[in-house]
Amino acid sequence: MTTRANNCRQIAERLTAPGKGILAADESISTMSSRLEGVGVAPTAENRRTYRELLATTTGLADGVSGIIFCDETLGQTFGDGRPFAEAVSELGILAGIKVDTGAKPCPGLPGETITEGLDGLPARLAHYAEIGATFAKWRAVLTIGDCTPTWGAIGANANALARYAAACQEAGLVPIVEPEVMMTGSHPITQCEQVTATVHAAVRQQLSLLNVDLAGIVLKPNMVIEGEDCPQQSTPAEVAEATVRVLRAWPADLAGVAFLSGGQAPERATANLEALQNHQTPWPLTFSFGRALVSPALAAWAGDQAHVADGQAALSVHVAANAAARRRATAQSA
């Protein structure tokens, strides 16, 4: 095994360590600006920087968070004391990651579907990110359930892009977080989500294998198998967990771990579903890589007011602690 491959395996193991998850604070400039405006905060680079520093410096964050995913802008910024973000979070005991895709764009030939872009120049960008302290990366593919979607074309194109990204990451010594997200958008039942998610995962596994990606050096970041947000029948946490694990059983045992995205679920529901997942014995850890389910309460509590920084951090701490506790219960059960 090469040094880089071994390094990727070690980092992937740290990212999925018992009792910890990954914090996704990687919103694009436009998305983060929109969210700032939503709570009455001017969408400036400094306010985006301040908010990300608020998250990263939350007391005790490393107790429940193994890594933080940033966007390009944030990884190029510094803490208020002048330390680069990657260096500062590393000193706090947290791994720094970077979102490297450039977003989902309309896919030529497939009306209404998207392909995630960002492969052009990726090796050089990965080398730069590794040089400034990133240890892992993330790429998100987006697939939507509709009357005729996702099509085989969209599934295959996005699976290939995920695999090409993952292979490039491992060559650069960075752990790839592989995120094939089947969206909650729509009114579909949980059974349809399960079918589509299984099909998507099969395509991703095939493409990863074709490009010789080492599964022990990646972290899979899938959606939980759940009904569409407009479905009148809401699944219980036990039903979500059972359907999700059925899909995941097809993954080989050497996969480093699974870190679920929250996908627009309410924070409390995402935590309840994560806790239910811990009742299933799997060959790989089942942890979390939540974004909105962790950071939205913090943003609302802070709302750009320096006097409420502690309130924002307290809100983040509550939700991180709840999800980390679910992970720790799983560790205790398997001991």
XYZ file of C-alpha atoms in Angstrom:
335
model
C 0.000 0.000 0.000
C 1.323 3.465 -0.872
C 1.914 6.120 1.766
C -0.905 8.245 0.343
C -3.348 5.342 0.386
C -2.468 4.521 3.968
C -2.808 8.193 4.910
C -6.277 8.330 3.347
C -7.337 5.285 5.326
C -6.106 6.822 8.568
C -7.886 10.122 7.919
C -11.113 8.333 6.949
C -10.941 6.415 10.210
C -10.542 9.680 12.140
C -13.482 11.235 10.319
C -15.756 8.360 11.350
C -14.385 7.995 14.884
C -16.772 6.743 17.599
C -18.986 9.455 19.040
C -18.157 11.996 16.347
C -19.555 13.316 13.086
C -18.696 15.861 10.408
C -19.954 19.441 10.349
C -20.884 20.702 6.874
C -20.255 24.451 6.831
C -19.562 24.548 3.110
C -22.437 26.584 1.697
C -21.501 28.444 -1.467
C -21.110 32.212 -1.325
C -24.560 32.716 -2.862
C -26.282 30.223 -0.541
C -24.571 31.545 2.588
C -25.317 35.127 1.574
C -28.986 34.256 1.136
C -29.109 32.639 4.571
C -27.440 35.652 6.163
C -29.968 37.947 4.540
C -32.714 35.677 5.861
C -31.765 36.623 9.438
C -31.110 40.270 8.654
C -27.328 40.125 8.251
C -25.494 41.862 5.409
C -24.104 39.207 3.010
C -20.464 40.316 3.122
C -17.295 38.232 3.018
C -16.464 39.395 6.536
C -19.830 38.311 7.911
C -19.469 34.921 6.234
C -16.004 34.618 7.764
C -17.225 35.668 11.208
C -20.055 33.154 11.128
C -17.780 30.260 10.125
C -15.317 31.232 12.884
C -18.205 31.299 15.369
C -19.017 27.716 14.438
C -15.441 26.443 14.507
C -14.562 28.034 17.857
C -17.539 26.647 19.753
C -16.225 25.337 23.059
C -15.877 21.559 23.088
C -16.780 21.189 19.396
C -14.004 18.628 18.885
C -15.752 16.332 21.378
C -18.494 15.665 18.838
C -17.053 16.821 15.510
C -14.134 15.147 13.749
C -14.005 17.432 10.714
C -15.510 20.582 9.240
C -16.191 20.994 5.532
C -15.551 24.531 4.281
C -16.009 26.210 0.912
C -13.125 27.689 -1.076
C -13.716 31.212 0.242
C -13.523 30.152 3.893
C -10.445 27.961 3.499
C -8.675 31.007 2.055
C -9.677 33.215 4.987
C -8.238 33.573 8.484
C -9.515 33.636 12.035
C -9.689 37.029 13.683
C -6.222 36.422 15.140
C -4.708 35.921 11.685
C -4.412 32.110 11.629
C -5.614 30.424 8.426
C -8.825 28.428 8.926
C -7.227 25.033 8.243
C -4.429 25.692 10.723
C -6.757 27.077 13.377
C -9.239 24.201 13.316
C -6.400 21.674 13.266
C -5.088 23.208 16.482
C -8.567 22.719 17.921
C -8.332 18.999 17.148
C -10.598 19.078 14.086
C -9.762 18.092 10.500
C -10.310 20.701 7.793
C -12.132 19.701 4.612
C -13.057 21.463 1.403
C -16.005 21.307 -0.995
C -14.463 21.034 -4.453
C -17.434 20.731 -6.796
C -18.721 23.898 -8.427
C -22.391 23.034 -8.161
C -25.136 21.161 -9.950
C -25.853 22.608 -13.403
C -28.432 21.690 -16.074
C -27.322 18.506 -17.824
C -27.248 18.767 -21.623
C -29.624 16.274 -23.186
C -31.522 15.659 -19.960
C -34.135 18.406 -19.440
C -34.866 19.053 -15.794
C -31.851 17.075 -14.515
C -28.431 18.193 -13.374
C -24.787 17.200 -13.542
C -22.353 18.389 -10.886
C -19.424 20.264 -12.386
C -15.901 21.004 -11.188
C -13.666 18.322 -12.699
C -11.730 20.750 -14.915
C -8.455 21.614 -13.210
C -9.378 19.521 -10.168
C -5.962 17.838 -9.594
C -4.229 21.212 -9.358
C -6.883 22.561 -7.000
C -6.630 19.483 -4.792
C -2.850 19.882 -4.591
C -3.352 23.497 -3.500
C -5.935 22.575 -0.866
C -3.668 19.860 0.525
C -0.806 22.349 0.683
C -2.830 24.821 2.779
C -3.973 22.181 5.226
C -7.085 20.396 3.939
C -7.139 16.655 4.652
C -10.406 15.685 2.981
C -12.777 16.914 0.296
C -16.448 16.695 -0.682
C -18.387 16.395 -3.943
C -22.194 16.363 -4.068
C -24.289 14.832 -6.812
C -27.982 15.785 -6.868
C -30.728 13.479 -8.119
C -34.439 14.263 -7.924
C -37.322 11.806 -7.905
C -40.083 12.724 -10.350
C -42.484 11.041 -12.739
C -39.632 10.128 -15.104
C -36.552 10.986 -13.074
C -33.841 10.329 -12.266
C -32.994 8.887 -15.677
C -30.233 6.367 -16.284
C -28.333 9.145 -18.038
C -28.330 11.408 -14.987
C -27.497 8.555 -12.626
C -24.612 7.334 -14.775
C -23.157 10.764 -15.497
C -23.179 11.796 -11.855
C -21.797 8.446 -10.679
C -18.899 8.776 -13.117
C -18.160 12.321 -11.958
C -18.169 11.200 -8.314
C -15.728 8.407 -9.124
C -13.395 10.661 -11.111
C -13.396 13.140 -8.242
C -12.741 10.389 -5.677
C -9.836 8.952 -7.661
C -8.291 12.418 -8.032
C -8.633 13.048 -4.298
C -6.872 9.842 -3.345
C -4.045 10.569 -5.786
C -3.651 13.939 -4.030
C -3.695 12.304 -0.580
C -7.105 13.697 0.380
C -10.006 11.590 1.622
C -12.997 11.957 -0.696
C -16.429 12.314 0.830
C -18.679 10.801 -1.830
C -22.149 12.359 -1.678
C -24.857 10.953 -3.968
C -27.951 12.777 -2.714
C -31.437 11.664 -3.660
C -33.431 14.739 -2.758
C -36.428 14.894 -0.434
C -38.177 17.166 -2.931
C -41.523 15.703 -3.989
C -44.381 13.606 -2.652
C -42.913 10.136 -3.268
C -43.266 7.392 -0.624
C -40.306 5.912 1.230
C -40.474 2.764 -0.925
C -39.740 4.783 -4.065
C -36.854 6.569 -2.358
C -35.427 3.183 -1.384
C -35.595 1.895 -4.956
C -33.999 4.991 -6.440
C -31.309 5.250 -3.761
C -30.344 1.599 -4.269
C -30.041 2.146 -8.025
C -27.916 5.260 -7.538
C -25.613 3.515 -5.073
C -25.129 0.569 -7.426
C -24.011 2.942 -10.180
C -21.642 4.773 -7.824
C -20.093 1.518 -6.589
C -19.539 0.364 -10.156
C -17.824 3.596 -11.176
C -15.656 3.703 -8.051
C -14.522 0.153 -8.790
C -13.739 0.932 -12.428
C -11.435 3.755 -11.338
C -9.771 1.682 -8.596
C -10.918 3.911 -5.750
C -9.963 2.450 -2.361
C -13.221 2.188 -0.394
C -11.288 2.029 2.889
C -10.098 5.553 2.116
C -13.459 7.203 1.403
C -16.476 8.271 3.426
C -19.888 7.755 1.846
C -22.296 10.632 2.488
C -25.741 9.447 1.376
C -29.257 10.590 2.044
C -31.259 8.627 4.557
C -34.000 6.655 2.815
C -37.012 8.788 3.580
C -40.282 9.884 1.994
C -40.598 13.096 0.014
C -41.229 16.238 2.005
C -44.749 16.548 0.541
C -45.701 12.923 1.143
C -48.763 12.722 3.429
C -47.417 9.614 5.178
C -44.383 10.336 7.378
C -42.144 7.388 8.154
C -41.090 6.557 11.687
C -37.407 6.604 12.659
C -37.433 2.795 12.765
C -38.832 2.634 9.221
C -36.258 5.118 7.947
C -33.436 3.179 9.588
C -34.583 -0.190 8.269
C -34.977 1.042 4.693
C -31.669 2.884 4.784
C -29.692 -0.073 6.089
C -31.277 -2.362 3.486
C -29.794 -0.154 0.777
C -26.416 0.132 2.481
C -26.002 -3.633 2.909
C -24.824 -3.797 -0.711
C -21.638 -1.865 0.171
C -18.507 -3.941 0.903
C -17.244 -4.275 4.452
C -14.048 -2.371 3.689
C -15.901 0.933 3.218
C -14.459 3.328 5.819
C -17.783 4.648 7.001
C -21.120 6.274 6.260
C -21.840 9.870 7.279
C -25.440 10.796 6.518
C -26.525 14.162 5.200
C -29.588 15.714 6.819
C -31.138 16.662 3.501
C -33.497 19.315 4.756
C -34.923 17.312 7.654
C -35.788 19.246 10.790
C -32.876 19.000 13.276
C -34.874 16.896 15.732
C -36.032 14.448 13.075
C -32.542 14.028 11.632
C -31.239 13.197 15.113
C -34.072 10.750 15.816
C -33.418 8.948 12.545
C -29.669 8.836 13.223
C -30.350 7.344 16.643
C -32.608 4.671 15.138
C -29.869 3.757 12.666
C -27.572 2.912 15.575
C -29.813 -0.048 16.414
C -28.505 -1.862 13.332
C -25.241 -3.775 13.311
C -23.177 -2.851 10.245
C -19.538 -3.479 9.234
C -18.933 0.272 8.979
C -19.798 3.119 11.367
C -22.981 5.088 10.722
C -22.416 8.710 11.650
C -23.533 12.165 10.551
C -22.355 14.926 8.252
C -25.103 17.445 8.842
C -25.273 20.990 7.568
C -28.562 22.798 8.038
C -29.653 20.485 10.881
C -26.675 21.749 12.897
C -25.905 25.254 11.688
C -29.356 26.763 11.079
C -30.196 27.033 14.801
C -26.801 28.659 15.394
C -27.347 31.187 12.614
C -30.790 32.113 13.932
C -29.506 32.538 17.491
C -26.533 34.686 16.422
C -28.223 36.784 13.711
C -25.113 38.875 13.192
C -25.025 40.332 16.691
C -21.655 40.119 18.434
C -23.515 40.071 21.758
C -25.158 36.790 20.695
C -22.072 34.841 19.599
C -22.352 32.686 22.722
C -26.030 32.044 21.941
C -25.168 30.867 18.457
C -22.454 28.578 19.777
C -24.756 27.213 22.467
C -27.359 26.349 19.815
C -24.730 24.517 17.782
C -23.474 22.684 20.866
C -26.936 21.377 21.729
C -27.463 19.780 18.327
C -23.914 18.448 17.979
C -24.161 16.905 21.439
C -27.470 15.217 20.626
C -26.086 13.563 17.485
C -22.775 12.665 19.101
C -24.707 11.058 21.974
C -26.546 8.856 19.483
C -23.193 7.745 18.085
C -21.809 7.033 21.541
C -24.806 4.855 22.358
C -24.020 2.782 19.291
C -20.429 2.390 20.438
C -21.602 1.291 23.882
C -24.032 -1.233 22.388
C -21.330 -2.852 20.262
C -18.767 -2.992 23.071
